[in-house]
Short mmCIF file of C-alpha atoms in Angstrom, two decimals:
data_model
loop_
_atom_site.label_atom_id
_atom_site.label_comp_id
_atom_site.label_asym_id
_atom_site.label_seq_id
_atom_site.Cartn_x
_atom_site.Cartn_y
_atom_site.Cartn_z
CA UNK N 14 -0.03 -0.01 -0.12
CA UNK N 15 1.18 3.52 -0.93
CA UNK N 16 0.59 6.13 1.91
CA UNK N 17 0.77 9.94 1.50
CA UNK N 18 2.01 11.24 4.93
CA UNK N 19 1.01 15.00 5.44
CA UNK N 20 2.75 16.25 8.58
CA UNK N 21 4.61 19.54 8.93
CA UNK N 22 6.57 18.30 12.03
CA UNK N 23 9.69 16.97 10.15
CA UNK N 24 11.10 14.93 13.13
CA UNK N 25 7.61 13.35 13.70
CA UNK N 26 7.20 12.74 9.91
CA UNK N 27 10.57 11.07 9.79
CA UNK N 28 9.73 8.80 12.76
CA UNK N 29 6.27 7.90 11.45
CA UNK N 30 7.44 7.22 7.84
CA UNK N 31 10.23 4.99 9.23
CA UNK N 32 7.87 3.00 11.20
CA UNK N 33 5.54 2.68 8.29
CA UNK N 34 8.23 1.59 5.93
CA UNK N 35 9.43 -0.98 8.47
CA UNK N 36 5.80 -2.30 8.33
CA UNK N 37 6.16 -2.62 4.48
CA UNK N 38 4.33 0.51 3.49
CA UNK N 39 5.60 2.59 0.64
CA UNK N 40 5.50 6.23 2.04
CA UNK N 41 5.54 9.70 0.37
CA UNK N 42 6.10 12.47 3.02
CA UNK N 43 4.95 16.20 2.32
CA UNK N 44 4.66 18.93 4.96
CA UNK N 45 2.10 21.39 3.55
CA UNK N 46 -1.28 21.10 2.51
CA UNK N 47 -0.74 22.36 -1.17
CA UNK N 48 1.84 19.91 -1.53
CA UNK N 49 -0.36 17.05 -0.58
CA UNK N 50 -3.25 18.04 -3.02
CA UNK N 51 -0.43 18.37 -5.89
CA UNK N 52 0.94 14.85 -4.98
CA UNK N 53 -2.63 13.29 -5.16
CA UNK N 54 -2.80 14.78 -8.64
CA UNK N 55 0.73 13.54 -9.72
CA UNK N 56 0.96 10.24 -7.93
CA UNK N 57 -1.11 7.20 -7.27
CA UNK N 58 -1.85 7.06 -3.54
CA UNK N 59 -3.87 4.53 -1.55
CA UNK N 60 -4.50 6.11 1.75
CA UNK N 61 -3.74 9.70 3.10
CA UNK N 62 -2.49 10.16 6.65
CA UNK N 63 -3.40 13.74 7.48
CA UNK N 64 -2.25 16.19 10.29
CA UNK N 65 -4.56 19.30 10.74
CA UNK N 66 -2.13 21.84 11.86
CA UNK N 67 -0.46 22.66 8.62
CA UNK N 68 1.51 25.70 8.05
CA UNK N 69 -0.19 26.77 4.82
CA UNK N 70 -3.72 25.65 5.14
CA UNK N 71 -5.99 24.16 7.79
CA UNK N 72 -5.96 20.30 7.52
CA UNK N 73 -9.81 20.27 7.29
CA UNK N 74 -9.70 22.38 4.25
CA UNK N 75 -7.20 19.98 2.60
CA UNK N 76 -9.51 17.29 3.64
CA UNK N 77 -12.37 19.06 1.81
CA UNK N 78 -10.32 19.45 -1.26
CA UNK N 79 -9.26 15.78 -1.33
CA UNK N 80 -12.97 14.90 -1.09
CA UNK N 81 -13.58 16.87 -4.28
CA UNK N 82 -10.73 15.42 -6.08
CA UNK N 83 -10.98 11.82 -5.02
CA UNK N 84 -14.20 11.15 -3.27
CA UNK N 85 -13.17 7.60 -2.11
CA UNK N 86 -9.72 8.15 -0.97
CA UNK N 87 -9.30 6.84 2.55
CA UNK N 88 -8.12 9.51 5.01
CA UNK N 89 -6.91 9.05 8.54
CA UNK N 90 -6.61 12.20 10.46
CA UNK N 91 -3.55 12.33 13.06
CA UNK N 92 -3.77 15.46 15.12
CA UNK N 93 -3.24 16.99 18.79
CA UNK N 94 -6.79 18.15 18.51
CA UNK N 95 -8.33 15.69 20.74
CA UNK N 96 -11.62 17.20 21.97
CA UNK N 97 -14.86 15.36 20.82
CA UNK N 98 -15.98 18.29 18.87
CA UNK N 99 -12.81 18.23 16.75
CA UNK N 100 -13.32 14.74 16.11
CA UNK N 101 -16.78 15.29 15.10
CA UNK N 102 -15.71 18.17 12.62
CA UNK N 103 -13.06 15.95 11.03
CA UNK N 104 -15.33 13.01 10.66
CA UNK N 105 -18.03 15.17 9.23
CA UNK N 106 -15.65 16.74 6.97
CA UNK N 107 -15.07 13.33 5.32
CA UNK N 108 -12.26 11.58 7.34
CA UNK N 109 -12.47 7.87 7.46
CA UNK N 110 -10.73 7.61 10.84
CA UNK N 111 -9.44 10.18 13.50
CA UNK N 112 -6.62 9.18 15.96
CA UNK N 113 -5.52 11.86 18.27
CA UNK N 114 -1.74 12.37 19.19
CA UNK N 115 -0.09 10.85 21.05
CA UNK N 116 -0.91 7.37 19.78
CA UNK N 117 0.31 3.89 19.60
CA UNK N 118 1.92 2.77 16.35
CA UNK N 119 0.20 -0.66 16.72
CA UNK N 120 -3.17 1.13 16.82
CA UNK N 121 -2.31 2.98 13.73
CA UNK N 122 -1.25 -0.23 11.93
CA UNK N 123 -4.64 -1.86 13.15
CA UNK N 124 -6.41 1.18 11.54
CA UNK N 125 -4.56 1.03 8.37
CA UNK N 126 -5.23 -2.74 8.19
CA UNK N 127 -9.08 -1.99 8.39
CA UNK N 128 -8.88 0.57 5.48
CA UNK N 129 -6.83 -2.02 3.46
CA UNK N 130 -9.66 -4.47 3.78
CA UNK N 131 -12.12 -1.87 2.76
CA UNK N 132 -10.04 -1.11 -0.33
CA UNK N 133 -10.75 -4.44 -1.66
CA UNK N 134 -7.58 -6.18 -0.84
CA UNK N 135 -7.32 -9.62 1.26
CA UNK N 136 -10.05 -9.72 3.82
CA UNK N 137 -7.74 -11.74 6.19
CA UNK N 138 -4.04 -11.79 6.89
CA UNK N 139 -3.49 -15.17 5.12
CA UNK N 140 -3.68 -15.29 1.47
CA UNK N 141 -3.40 -18.78 -0.13
CA UNK N 142 -3.35 -19.63 -3.77
CA UNK N 143 -2.36 -23.19 -4.58
CA UNK N 144 0.69 -24.28 -2.82
CA UNK N 145 1.67 -20.58 -1.93
CA UNK N 146 0.59 -19.08 1.34
CA UNK N 147 1.52 -15.46 2.45
CA UNK N 148 0.79 -13.77 5.85
CA UNK N 149 0.18 -10.28 4.64
CA UNK N 150 0.86 -8.76 7.99
CA UNK N 151 4.18 -10.70 8.85
CA UNK N 152 5.23 -11.36 5.32
CA UNK N 153 5.89 -14.88 6.07
CA UNK N 154 5.86 -16.92 2.94
CA UNK N 155 5.52 -20.79 2.60
CA UNK N 156 5.63 -22.73 -0.62
CA UNK N 157 4.26 -26.32 -0.14
CA UNK N 158 4.50 -25.94 3.46
CA UNK N 159 8.22 -24.93 3.53
CA UNK N 160 9.28 -21.45 4.67
CA UNK N 161 10.79 -19.32 1.82
CA UNK N 162 12.81 -16.17 2.46
CA UNK N 163 12.56 -13.17 -0.06
CA UNK N 164 13.93 -9.67 0.09
CA UNK N 165 11.57 -7.07 1.32
CA UNK N 166 10.55 -5.60 -2.18
CA UNK N 167 9.94 -8.98 -3.68
CA UNK N 168 7.68 -9.88 -0.83
CA UNK N 169 5.85 -6.67 -1.23
CA UNK N 170 5.31 -7.39 -5.02
CA UNK N 171 4.24 -10.83 -4.39
CA UNK N 172 1.72 -9.52 -1.73
CA UNK N 173 0.01 -7.08 -4.32
CA UNK N 174 -0.28 -10.02 -6.86
CA UNK N 175 -1.54 -12.61 -4.41
CA UNK N 176 -4.12 -10.05 -2.77
CA UNK N 177 -5.45 -9.34 -6.33
CA UNK N 178 -5.31 -13.04 -7.53
CA UNK N 179 -7.18 -13.49 -10.71
CA UNK N 180 -6.56 -9.81 -11.76
CA UNK N 181 -4.08 -8.22 -14.00
CA UNK N 182 -1.92 -5.70 -12.28
CA UNK N 183 -0.38 -3.27 -14.68
CA UNK N 184 3.45 -2.58 -14.49
CA UNK N 185 3.00 1.10 -13.63
CA UNK N 186 0.70 0.25 -10.90
CA UNK N 187 3.21 -2.33 -9.47
CA UNK N 188 6.03 0.25 -9.51
CA UNK N 189 3.86 2.72 -7.53
CA UNK N 190 3.35 -0.10 -4.83
CA UNK N 191 7.07 -0.61 -4.41
CA UNK N 192 8.78 2.76 -4.81
CA UNK N 193 8.23 5.91 -3.51
CA UNK N 194 7.91 9.54 -5.28
CA UNK N 195 11.44 10.67 -6.35
CA UNK N 196 12.87 7.09 -6.29
CA UNK N 197 14.87 6.17 -9.58
CA UNK N 198 13.16 3.06 -11.21
CA UNK N 199 14.68 1.51 -14.40
CA UNK N 200 12.55 0.29 -17.03
CA UNK N 201 13.06 -3.27 -16.24
CA UNK N 202 12.90 -3.20 -12.56
CA UNK N 203 9.72 -5.15 -12.13
CA UNK N 204 10.72 -7.63 -14.70
CA UNK N 205 13.95 -8.35 -12.60
CA UNK N 206 11.83 -8.67 -9.26
CA UNK N 207 9.34 -11.14 -11.21
CA UNK N 208 12.30 -13.15 -12.49
CA UNK N 209 13.81 -13.61 -9.02
CA UNK N 210 10.41 -14.49 -7.62
CA UNK N 211 9.71 -17.13 -10.21
CA UNK N 212 12.67 -18.99 -9.06
CA UNK N 213 11.18 -19.63 -5.66
CA UNK N 214 7.62 -20.02 -6.58
CA UNK N 215 5.91 -23.18 -8.62
CA UNK N 216 6.18 -22.98 -12.24
CA UNK N 217 3.74 -20.78 -14.11
CA UNK N 218 2.53 -19.29 -10.87
CA UNK N 219 2.80 -15.72 -12.00
CA UNK N 220 1.47 -15.20 -15.52
CA UNK N 221 2.95 -12.43 -17.82
CA UNK N 222 0.38 -10.39 -19.76
CA UNK N 223 2.51 -9.01 -22.57
CA UNK N 224 2.33 -5.20 -22.87
CA UNK N 225 -0.02 -5.00 -19.82
CA UNK N 226 1.43 -6.38 -16.70
CA UNK N 227 1.28 -9.50 -14.74
CA UNK N 228 -1.28 -11.78 -12.83
CA UNK N 229 -1.49 -14.73 -10.45
CA UNK N 230 -4.37 -16.98 -11.59
CA UNK N 231 -6.61 -17.98 -8.56
CA UNK N 232 -6.14 -21.60 -9.33
CA UNK N 233 -2.36 -21.11 -9.11
CA UNK N 234 0.00 -24.04 -9.17
#
């Protein structure tokens, strides 16, 4: 999942983004409301984590403009405004969730998983296709009951493909799930990851749809 983190406190933003990346999320960080709105236009984003006390515009106004641009974009508000009236204002403005600061990262992760399920990815932590089973929370992978170790990005790629089993995933979409804004991505990066994945998975588990992308049939080997 690709998260847009909108937080003007740079040390807090750095700590949050580090924790999120450690949980295998791809994170784009901006510090102002106008930057967030521009990013939503330029890059593919799955979930927005939004602070309200931004230096250039109030976070609630950012939220309203997000709703005008992308009505179904999941948004979690993280803010020091912890009064009940503040929560009501945020939820009424279109937030999907509201988490006052300070908060526990495990609680934020749990709320993110709820939004992931709502986005139509796997309804449970365990995804199994054929002989391949992946715990999408711990990223523990087994093939025919045997544990298999993979680098982080290859696991993230496999997670996207398995959670969307039976559906074609375009190459550009896969790149957006693995790399953050500003990362340099060579033209054959996804092909290289797929090549390495295939060495560890059953034969023909990942199908190539030429000129489009990749897919894992739901009746995978």
